[in-house]
Short mmCIF file of C-alpha atoms in Angstrom, two decimals:
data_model
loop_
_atom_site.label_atom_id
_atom_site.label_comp_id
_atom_site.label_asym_id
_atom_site.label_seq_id
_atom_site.Cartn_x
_atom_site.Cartn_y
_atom_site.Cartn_z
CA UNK A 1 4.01 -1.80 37.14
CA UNK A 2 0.30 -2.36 35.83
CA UNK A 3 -1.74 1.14 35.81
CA UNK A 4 -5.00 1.94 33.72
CA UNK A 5 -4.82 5.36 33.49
CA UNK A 6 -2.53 6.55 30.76
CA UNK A 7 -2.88 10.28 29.80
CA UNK A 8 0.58 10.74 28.06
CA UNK A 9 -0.41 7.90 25.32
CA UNK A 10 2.02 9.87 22.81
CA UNK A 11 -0.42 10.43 19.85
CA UNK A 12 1.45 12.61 17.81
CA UNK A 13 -1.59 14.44 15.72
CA UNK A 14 0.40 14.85 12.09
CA UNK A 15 1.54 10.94 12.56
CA UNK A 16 -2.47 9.90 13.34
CA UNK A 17 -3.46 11.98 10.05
CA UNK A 18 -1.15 10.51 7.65
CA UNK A 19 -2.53 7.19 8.90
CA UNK A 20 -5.75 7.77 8.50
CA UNK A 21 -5.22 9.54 5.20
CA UNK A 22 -3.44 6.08 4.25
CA UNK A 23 -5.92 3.76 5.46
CA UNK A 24 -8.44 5.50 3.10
CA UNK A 25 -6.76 4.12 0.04
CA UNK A 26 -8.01 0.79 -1.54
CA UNK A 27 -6.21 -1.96 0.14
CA UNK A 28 -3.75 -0.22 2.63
CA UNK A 29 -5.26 -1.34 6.33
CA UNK A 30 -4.62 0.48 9.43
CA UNK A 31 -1.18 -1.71 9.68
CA UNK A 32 0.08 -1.00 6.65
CA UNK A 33 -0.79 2.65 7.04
CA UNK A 34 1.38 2.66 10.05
CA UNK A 35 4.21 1.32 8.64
CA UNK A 36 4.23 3.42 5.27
CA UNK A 37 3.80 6.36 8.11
CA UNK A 38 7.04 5.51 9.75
CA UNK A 39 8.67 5.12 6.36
CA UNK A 40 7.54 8.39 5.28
CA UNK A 41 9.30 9.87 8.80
CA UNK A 42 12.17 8.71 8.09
CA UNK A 43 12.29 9.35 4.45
CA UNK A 44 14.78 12.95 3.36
CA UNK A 45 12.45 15.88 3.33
CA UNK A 46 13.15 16.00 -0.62
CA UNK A 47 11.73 12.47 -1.32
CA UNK A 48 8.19 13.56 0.71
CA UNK A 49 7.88 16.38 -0.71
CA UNK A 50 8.41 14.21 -4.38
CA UNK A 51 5.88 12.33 -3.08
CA UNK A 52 3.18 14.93 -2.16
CA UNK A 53 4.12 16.65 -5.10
CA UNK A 54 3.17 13.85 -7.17
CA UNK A 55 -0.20 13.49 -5.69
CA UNK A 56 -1.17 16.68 -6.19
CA UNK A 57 0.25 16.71 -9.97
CA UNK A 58 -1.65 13.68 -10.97
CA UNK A 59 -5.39 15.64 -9.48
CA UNK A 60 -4.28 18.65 -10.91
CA UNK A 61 -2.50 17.94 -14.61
CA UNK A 62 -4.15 14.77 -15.26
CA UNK A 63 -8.01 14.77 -16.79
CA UNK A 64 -10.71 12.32 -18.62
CA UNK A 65 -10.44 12.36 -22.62
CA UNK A 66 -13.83 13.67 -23.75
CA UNK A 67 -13.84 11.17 -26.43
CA UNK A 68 -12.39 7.74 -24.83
CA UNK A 69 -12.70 8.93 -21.23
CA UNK A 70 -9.00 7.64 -20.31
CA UNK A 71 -6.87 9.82 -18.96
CA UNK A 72 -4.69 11.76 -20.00
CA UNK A 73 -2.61 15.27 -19.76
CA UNK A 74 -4.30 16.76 -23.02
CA UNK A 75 -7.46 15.97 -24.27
CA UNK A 76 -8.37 14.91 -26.93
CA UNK A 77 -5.82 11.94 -25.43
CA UNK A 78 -2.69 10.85 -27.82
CA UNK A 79 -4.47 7.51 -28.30
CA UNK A 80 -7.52 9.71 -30.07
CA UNK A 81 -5.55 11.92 -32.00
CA UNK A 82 -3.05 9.14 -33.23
CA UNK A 83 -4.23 9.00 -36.98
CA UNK A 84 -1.46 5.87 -37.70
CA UNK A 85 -4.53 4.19 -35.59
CA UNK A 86 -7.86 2.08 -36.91
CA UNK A 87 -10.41 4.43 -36.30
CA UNK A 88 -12.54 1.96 -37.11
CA UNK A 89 -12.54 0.21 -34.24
CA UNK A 90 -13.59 1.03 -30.93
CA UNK A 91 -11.92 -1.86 -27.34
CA UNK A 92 -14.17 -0.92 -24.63
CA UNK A 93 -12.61 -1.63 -21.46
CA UNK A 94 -13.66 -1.11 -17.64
CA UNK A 95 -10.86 1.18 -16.45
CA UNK A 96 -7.97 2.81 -17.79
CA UNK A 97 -5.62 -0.05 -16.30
CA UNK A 98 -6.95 -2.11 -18.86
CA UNK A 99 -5.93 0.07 -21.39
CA UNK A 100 -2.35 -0.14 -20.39
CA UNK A 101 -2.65 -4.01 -20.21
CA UNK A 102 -3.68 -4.45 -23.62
CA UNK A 103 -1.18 -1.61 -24.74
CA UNK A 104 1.61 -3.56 -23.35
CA UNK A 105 1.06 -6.56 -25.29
CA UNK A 106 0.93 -4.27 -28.31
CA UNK A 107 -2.16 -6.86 -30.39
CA UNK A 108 -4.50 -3.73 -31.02
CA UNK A 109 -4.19 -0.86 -32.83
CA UNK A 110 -7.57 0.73 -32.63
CA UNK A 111 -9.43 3.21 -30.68
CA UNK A 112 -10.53 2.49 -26.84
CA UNK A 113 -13.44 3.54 -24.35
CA UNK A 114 -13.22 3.55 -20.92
CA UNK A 115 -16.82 2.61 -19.04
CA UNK A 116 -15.09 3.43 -15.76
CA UNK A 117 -16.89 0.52 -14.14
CA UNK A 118 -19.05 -2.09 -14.76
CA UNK A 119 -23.07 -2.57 -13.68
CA UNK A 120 -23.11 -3.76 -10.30
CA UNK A 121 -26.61 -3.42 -8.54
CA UNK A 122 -24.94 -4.81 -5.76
CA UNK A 123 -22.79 -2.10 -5.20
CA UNK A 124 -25.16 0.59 -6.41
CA UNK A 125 -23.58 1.15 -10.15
CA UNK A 126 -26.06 2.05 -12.82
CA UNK A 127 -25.82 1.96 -16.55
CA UNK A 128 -26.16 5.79 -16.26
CA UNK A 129 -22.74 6.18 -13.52
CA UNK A 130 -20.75 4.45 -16.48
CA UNK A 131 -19.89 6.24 -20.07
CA UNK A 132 -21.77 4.17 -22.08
CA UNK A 133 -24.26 6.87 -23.10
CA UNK A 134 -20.86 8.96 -24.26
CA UNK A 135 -20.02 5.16 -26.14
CA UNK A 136 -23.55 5.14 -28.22
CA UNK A 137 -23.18 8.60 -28.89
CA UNK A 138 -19.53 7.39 -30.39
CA UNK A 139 -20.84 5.18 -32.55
CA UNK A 140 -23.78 6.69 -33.97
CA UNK A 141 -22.41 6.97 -38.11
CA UNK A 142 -19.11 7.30 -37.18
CA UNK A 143 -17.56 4.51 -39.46
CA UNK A 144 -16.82 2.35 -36.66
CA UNK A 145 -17.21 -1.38 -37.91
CA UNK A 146 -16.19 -3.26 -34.88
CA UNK A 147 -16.80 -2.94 -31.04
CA UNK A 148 -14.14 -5.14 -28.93
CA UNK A 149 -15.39 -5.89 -25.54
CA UNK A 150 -12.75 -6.06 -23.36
CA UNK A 151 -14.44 -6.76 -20.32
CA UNK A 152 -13.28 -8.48 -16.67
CA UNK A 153 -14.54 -12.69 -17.31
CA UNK A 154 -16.59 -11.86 -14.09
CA UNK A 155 -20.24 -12.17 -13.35
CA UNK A 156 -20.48 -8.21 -13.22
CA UNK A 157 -18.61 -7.95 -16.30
CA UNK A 158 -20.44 -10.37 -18.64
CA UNK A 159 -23.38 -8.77 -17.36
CA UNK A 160 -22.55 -5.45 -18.34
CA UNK A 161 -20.95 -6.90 -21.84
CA UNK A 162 -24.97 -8.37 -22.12
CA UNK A 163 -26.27 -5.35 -21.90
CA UNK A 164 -23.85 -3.68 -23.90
CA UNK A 165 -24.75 -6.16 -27.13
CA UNK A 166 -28.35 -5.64 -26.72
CA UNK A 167 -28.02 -1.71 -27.11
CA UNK A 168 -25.13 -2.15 -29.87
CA UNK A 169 -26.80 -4.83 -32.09
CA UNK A 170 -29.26 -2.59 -33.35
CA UNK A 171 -26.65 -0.41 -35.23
CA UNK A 172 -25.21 -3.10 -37.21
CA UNK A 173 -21.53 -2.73 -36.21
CA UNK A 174 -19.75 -6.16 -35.47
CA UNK A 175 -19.58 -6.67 -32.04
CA UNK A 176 -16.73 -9.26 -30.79
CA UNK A 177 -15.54 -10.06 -26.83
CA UNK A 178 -12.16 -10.97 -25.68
CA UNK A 179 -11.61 -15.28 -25.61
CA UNK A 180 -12.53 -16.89 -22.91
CA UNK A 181 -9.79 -20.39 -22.13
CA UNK A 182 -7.13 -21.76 -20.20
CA UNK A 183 -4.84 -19.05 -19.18
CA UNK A 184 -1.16 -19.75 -20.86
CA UNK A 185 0.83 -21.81 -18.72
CA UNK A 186 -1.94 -23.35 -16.56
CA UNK A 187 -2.56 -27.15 -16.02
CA UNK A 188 -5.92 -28.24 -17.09
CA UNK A 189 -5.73 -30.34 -14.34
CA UNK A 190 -6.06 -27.31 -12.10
CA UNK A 191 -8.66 -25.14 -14.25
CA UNK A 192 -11.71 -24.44 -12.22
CA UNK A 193 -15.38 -25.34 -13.99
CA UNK A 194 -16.34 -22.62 -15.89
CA UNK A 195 -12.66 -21.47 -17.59
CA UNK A 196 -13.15 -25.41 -18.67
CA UNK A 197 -16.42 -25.39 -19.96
CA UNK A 198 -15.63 -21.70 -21.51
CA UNK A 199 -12.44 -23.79 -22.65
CA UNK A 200 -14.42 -26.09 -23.91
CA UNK A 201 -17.11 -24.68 -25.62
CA UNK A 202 -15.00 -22.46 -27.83
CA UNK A 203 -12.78 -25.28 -28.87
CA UNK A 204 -10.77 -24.17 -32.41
CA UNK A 205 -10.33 -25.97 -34.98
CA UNK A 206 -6.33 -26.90 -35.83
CA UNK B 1 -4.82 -5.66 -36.25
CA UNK B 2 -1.50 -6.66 -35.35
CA UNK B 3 1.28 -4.07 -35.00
CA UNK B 4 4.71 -3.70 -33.30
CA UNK B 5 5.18 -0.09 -34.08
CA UNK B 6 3.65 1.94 -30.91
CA UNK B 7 4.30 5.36 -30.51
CA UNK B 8 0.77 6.87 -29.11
CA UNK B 9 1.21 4.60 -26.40
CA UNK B 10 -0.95 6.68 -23.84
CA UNK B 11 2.26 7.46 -20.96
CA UNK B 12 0.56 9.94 -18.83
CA UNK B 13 3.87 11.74 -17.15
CA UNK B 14 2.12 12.83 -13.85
CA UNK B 15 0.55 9.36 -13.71
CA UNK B 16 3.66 7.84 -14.52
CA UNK B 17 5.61 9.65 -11.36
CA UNK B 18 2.90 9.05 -9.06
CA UNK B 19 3.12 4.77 -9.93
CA UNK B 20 7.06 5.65 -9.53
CA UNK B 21 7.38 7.58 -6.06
CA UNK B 22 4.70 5.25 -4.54
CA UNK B 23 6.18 2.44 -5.78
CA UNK B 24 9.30 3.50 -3.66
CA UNK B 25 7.33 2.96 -0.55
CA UNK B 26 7.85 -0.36 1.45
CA UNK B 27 5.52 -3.50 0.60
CA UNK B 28 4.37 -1.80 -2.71
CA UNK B 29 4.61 -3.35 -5.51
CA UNK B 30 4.07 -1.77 -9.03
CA UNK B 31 0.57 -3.17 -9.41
CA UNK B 32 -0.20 -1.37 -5.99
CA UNK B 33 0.91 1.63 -6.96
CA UNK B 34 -0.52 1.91 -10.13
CA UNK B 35 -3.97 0.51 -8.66
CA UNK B 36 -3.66 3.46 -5.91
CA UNK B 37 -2.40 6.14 -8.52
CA UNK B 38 -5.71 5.33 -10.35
CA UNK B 39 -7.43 6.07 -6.78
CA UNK B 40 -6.28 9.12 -6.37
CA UNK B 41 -7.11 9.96 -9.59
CA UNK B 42 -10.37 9.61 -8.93
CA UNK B 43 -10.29 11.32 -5.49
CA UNK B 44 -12.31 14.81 -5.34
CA UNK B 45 -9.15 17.25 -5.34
CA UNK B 46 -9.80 18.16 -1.51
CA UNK B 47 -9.32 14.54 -0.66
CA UNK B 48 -6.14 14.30 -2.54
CA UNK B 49 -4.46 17.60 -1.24
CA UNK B 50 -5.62 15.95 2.31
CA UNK B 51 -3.08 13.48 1.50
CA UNK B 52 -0.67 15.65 -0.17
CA UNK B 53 -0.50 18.08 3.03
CA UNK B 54 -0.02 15.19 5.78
CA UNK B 55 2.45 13.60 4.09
CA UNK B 56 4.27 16.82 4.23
CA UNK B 57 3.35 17.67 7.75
CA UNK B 58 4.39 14.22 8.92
CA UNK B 59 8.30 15.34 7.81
CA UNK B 60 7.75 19.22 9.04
CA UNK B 61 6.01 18.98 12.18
CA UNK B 62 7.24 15.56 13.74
CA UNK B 63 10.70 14.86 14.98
CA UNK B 64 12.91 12.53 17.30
CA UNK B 65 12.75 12.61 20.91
CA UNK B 66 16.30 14.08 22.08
CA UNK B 67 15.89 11.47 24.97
CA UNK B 68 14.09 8.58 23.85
CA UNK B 69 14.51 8.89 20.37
CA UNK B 70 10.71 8.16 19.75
CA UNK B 71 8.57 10.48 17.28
CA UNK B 72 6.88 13.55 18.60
CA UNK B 73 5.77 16.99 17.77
CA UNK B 74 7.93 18.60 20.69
CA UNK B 75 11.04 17.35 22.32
CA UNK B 76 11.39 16.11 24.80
CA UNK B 77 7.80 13.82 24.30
CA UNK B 78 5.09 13.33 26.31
CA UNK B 79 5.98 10.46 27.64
CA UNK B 80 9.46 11.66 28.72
CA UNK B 81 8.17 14.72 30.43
CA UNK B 82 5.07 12.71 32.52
CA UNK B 83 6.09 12.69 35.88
CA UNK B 84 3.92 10.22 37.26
CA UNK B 85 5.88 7.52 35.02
CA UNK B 86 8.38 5.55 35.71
CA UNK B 87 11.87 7.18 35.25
CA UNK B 88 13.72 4.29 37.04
CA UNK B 89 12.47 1.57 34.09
CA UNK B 90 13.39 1.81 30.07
CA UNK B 91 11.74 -0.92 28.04
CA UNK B 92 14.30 -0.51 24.74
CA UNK B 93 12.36 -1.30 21.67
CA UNK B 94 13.44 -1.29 17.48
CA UNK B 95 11.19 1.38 16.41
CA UNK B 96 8.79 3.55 17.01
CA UNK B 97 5.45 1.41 16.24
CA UNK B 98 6.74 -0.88 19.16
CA UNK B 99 6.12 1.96 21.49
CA UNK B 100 2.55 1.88 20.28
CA UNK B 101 2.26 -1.61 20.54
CA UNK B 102 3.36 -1.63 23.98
CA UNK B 103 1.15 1.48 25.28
CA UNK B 104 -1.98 -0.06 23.88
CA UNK B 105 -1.69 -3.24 26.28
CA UNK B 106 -1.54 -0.71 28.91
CA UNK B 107 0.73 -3.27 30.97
CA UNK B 108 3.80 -0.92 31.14
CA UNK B 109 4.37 2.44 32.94
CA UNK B 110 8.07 3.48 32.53
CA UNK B 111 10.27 5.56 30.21
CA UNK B 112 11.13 4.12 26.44
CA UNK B 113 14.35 4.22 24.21
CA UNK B 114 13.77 3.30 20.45
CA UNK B 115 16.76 2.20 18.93
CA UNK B 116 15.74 2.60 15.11
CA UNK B 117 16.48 -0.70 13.95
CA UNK B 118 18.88 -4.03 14.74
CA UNK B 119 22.01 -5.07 14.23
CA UNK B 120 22.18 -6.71 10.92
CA UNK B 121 25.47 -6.90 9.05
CA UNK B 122 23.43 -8.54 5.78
CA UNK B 123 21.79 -5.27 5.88
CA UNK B 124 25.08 -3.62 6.66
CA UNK B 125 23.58 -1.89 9.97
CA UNK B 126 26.30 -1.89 12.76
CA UNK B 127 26.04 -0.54 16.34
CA UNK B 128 26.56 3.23 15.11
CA UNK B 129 23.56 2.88 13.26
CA UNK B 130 21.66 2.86 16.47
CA UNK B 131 20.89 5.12 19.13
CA UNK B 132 22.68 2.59 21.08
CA UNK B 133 25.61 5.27 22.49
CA UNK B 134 22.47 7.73 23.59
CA UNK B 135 21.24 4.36 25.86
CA UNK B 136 24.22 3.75 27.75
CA UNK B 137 24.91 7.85 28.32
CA UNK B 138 21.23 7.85 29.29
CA UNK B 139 22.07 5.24 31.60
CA UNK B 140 24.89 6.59 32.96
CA UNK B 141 24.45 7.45 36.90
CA UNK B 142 20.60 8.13 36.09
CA UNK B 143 19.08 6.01 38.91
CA UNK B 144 17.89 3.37 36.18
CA UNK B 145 16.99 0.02 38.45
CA UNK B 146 15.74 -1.37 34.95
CA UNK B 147 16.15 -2.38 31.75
CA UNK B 148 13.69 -4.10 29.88
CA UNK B 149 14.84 -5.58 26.28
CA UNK B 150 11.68 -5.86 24.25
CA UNK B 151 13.04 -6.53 20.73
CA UNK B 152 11.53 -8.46 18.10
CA UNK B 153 12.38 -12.42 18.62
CA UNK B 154 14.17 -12.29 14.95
CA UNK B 155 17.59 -13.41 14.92
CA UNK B 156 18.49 -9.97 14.68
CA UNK B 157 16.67 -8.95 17.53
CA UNK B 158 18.58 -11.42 19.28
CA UNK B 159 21.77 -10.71 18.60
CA UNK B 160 21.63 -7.34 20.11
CA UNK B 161 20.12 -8.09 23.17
CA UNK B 162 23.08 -10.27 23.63
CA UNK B 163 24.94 -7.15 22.40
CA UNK B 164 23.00 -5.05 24.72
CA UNK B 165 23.12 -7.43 27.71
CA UNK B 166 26.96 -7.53 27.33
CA UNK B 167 27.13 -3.44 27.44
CA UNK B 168 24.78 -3.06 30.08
CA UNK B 169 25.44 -5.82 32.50
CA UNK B 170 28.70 -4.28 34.05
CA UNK B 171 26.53 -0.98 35.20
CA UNK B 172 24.89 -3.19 37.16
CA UNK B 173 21.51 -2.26 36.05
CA UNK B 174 18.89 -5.14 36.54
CA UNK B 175 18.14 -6.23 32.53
CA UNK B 176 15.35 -8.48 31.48
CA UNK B 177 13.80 -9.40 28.17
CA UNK B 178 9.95 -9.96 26.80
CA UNK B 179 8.96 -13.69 27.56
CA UNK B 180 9.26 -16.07 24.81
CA UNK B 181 6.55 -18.78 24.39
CA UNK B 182 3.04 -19.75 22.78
CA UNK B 183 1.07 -17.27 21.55
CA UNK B 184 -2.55 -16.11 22.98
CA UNK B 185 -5.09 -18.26 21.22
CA UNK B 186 -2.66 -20.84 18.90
CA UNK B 187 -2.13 -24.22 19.15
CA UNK B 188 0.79 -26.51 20.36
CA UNK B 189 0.07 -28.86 17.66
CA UNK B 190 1.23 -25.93 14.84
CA UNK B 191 3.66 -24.02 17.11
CA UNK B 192 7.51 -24.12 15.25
CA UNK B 193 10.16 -25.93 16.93
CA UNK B 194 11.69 -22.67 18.34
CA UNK B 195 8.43 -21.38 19.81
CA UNK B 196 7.87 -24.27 21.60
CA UNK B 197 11.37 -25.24 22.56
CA UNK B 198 11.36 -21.46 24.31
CA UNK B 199 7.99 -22.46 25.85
CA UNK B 200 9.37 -25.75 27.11
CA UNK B 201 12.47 -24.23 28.52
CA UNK B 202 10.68 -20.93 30.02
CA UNK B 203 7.65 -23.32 31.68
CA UNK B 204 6.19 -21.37 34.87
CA UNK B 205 5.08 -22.75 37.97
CA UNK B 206 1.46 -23.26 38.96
#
């Protein structure tokens, strides 16, 4: 029953693709792939076609705003042409995720800019593959008083937020970051050593 | 700063579908599907209508084996048309990935029938749910010596091999199942009590 030779291995060519196509994505391995694959088989013709539809609408209807570089369907974006808003200040976030995030929790009312990244030499990012050029050029006499950052607590992120302050200091707008402190609903007990020394360090006063 | 009143908030409709239709898919979870829409975003549009297009071929250009009930672009398969297999041996297996599985190892040479699922009454799937009647007419005066039961050693997939077994046995077909036991490269000491009661029970000679 054992044999080595197998020639009718049934690799169907449009099943491979969509696996492959799959396994490109960010965190979707060639498992996963597979079994999305044998969803999408089995899924009525209408609800693929949704779904390939929907791809192609988001590449094709959505775009950057020139001024914040989220994205949006019409640009300027309805964040930037919302005059109810605080021109005045600008949240500069890594990616338009964030955005959402801090949306959701409804605390800020201002403008945004989206770096799309942070500077990572490790992974070949660059001041000049991010929009902060497009951020300067915001804030040069526009009125805006404060800059948020609104960056990730990470290594890459404080570093880029460091480099930001030293090119934004100069202008004379006030320059803030988000806290840094025990996440809400954590035990102290548990907090790792630098969320408790950040903790810490930026004890308030009650 | 703070404000409950939040019209502008930036609801990208194309974005918005995209995070809904892929959130459809198994083992995605809104955070995964907004993190991908965001991807393919950021895709160059070729890469995106890549996707797009084999999602859509995947439901044009593959179908079900009229025989084995496996996925193919032509029917009957490959496998069911090689005539230097096996057509006195079907291994029966749950779906079509198991069919993969099995042809990698290479250890197997006969015909398939994919049954598209178990028998679960939680998830209200009964026998008609399965290509279960296309087995036994397959069966029926086909020279079949062998049945082999490889279904997934869930609960599920053993209840209907017991189903199975109780079908087939009266056609006098010769019906075995996958060995149960320790896994390649684990250890006693952390096998579960039903792994290693199988083991125990199904020890081989030396």
């Amino acid at each position: 029953m054992t044999s080595r030779n197998f020639d009718s291995l049934p690799t169907v060519e449009p099943v491979a693709r969509l696996i492959e196509e799959l396994n490109k994505l960010p965190g979707i391995g060639p498992k996963t792939a597979q079994r999305l694959t044998y969803h999408v088989i089995r899924l009525p013709a209408e609800e693929a076609r949704a779904l390939a539809q929907a791809v192609l609408d988001v590449k094709e209807r959505v775009v950057f705003c020139s001024r914040c570089y989220n994205i949006t369907d019409k640009d300027p974006c309805a964040v930037c042409t919302d005059l109810r808003r605080d021109q005045t200040r600008i949240c500069v976030v890594e990616e338009p995720l964030d955005v959402l995030a801090l949306e959701r929790v409804q605390v800020y009312r201002g403008m945004y800019h989206v770096l799309h990244g942070v500077i990572s030499p490790m992974h070949g990012v660059g001041p000049d593959d991010l929009r902060i050029r497009e951020l300067l050029v915001r804030l040069q006499g526009s009125g805006v008083q404060e800059v948020v950052l609104a960056l990730n607590p990470s290594l890459e992120g404080e570093a880029t937020s460091m480099y930001l302050q030293k090119l934004i200091a100069p202008l004379g707008i006030r320059l803030t970051r988000l806290a840094r402190g025990l996440p809400a609903g954590s035990e102290l007990e548990y907090a790792d050593e630098v969320t408790l020394t950040r903790a810490f360090e930026g004890r308030q006063e009650l």
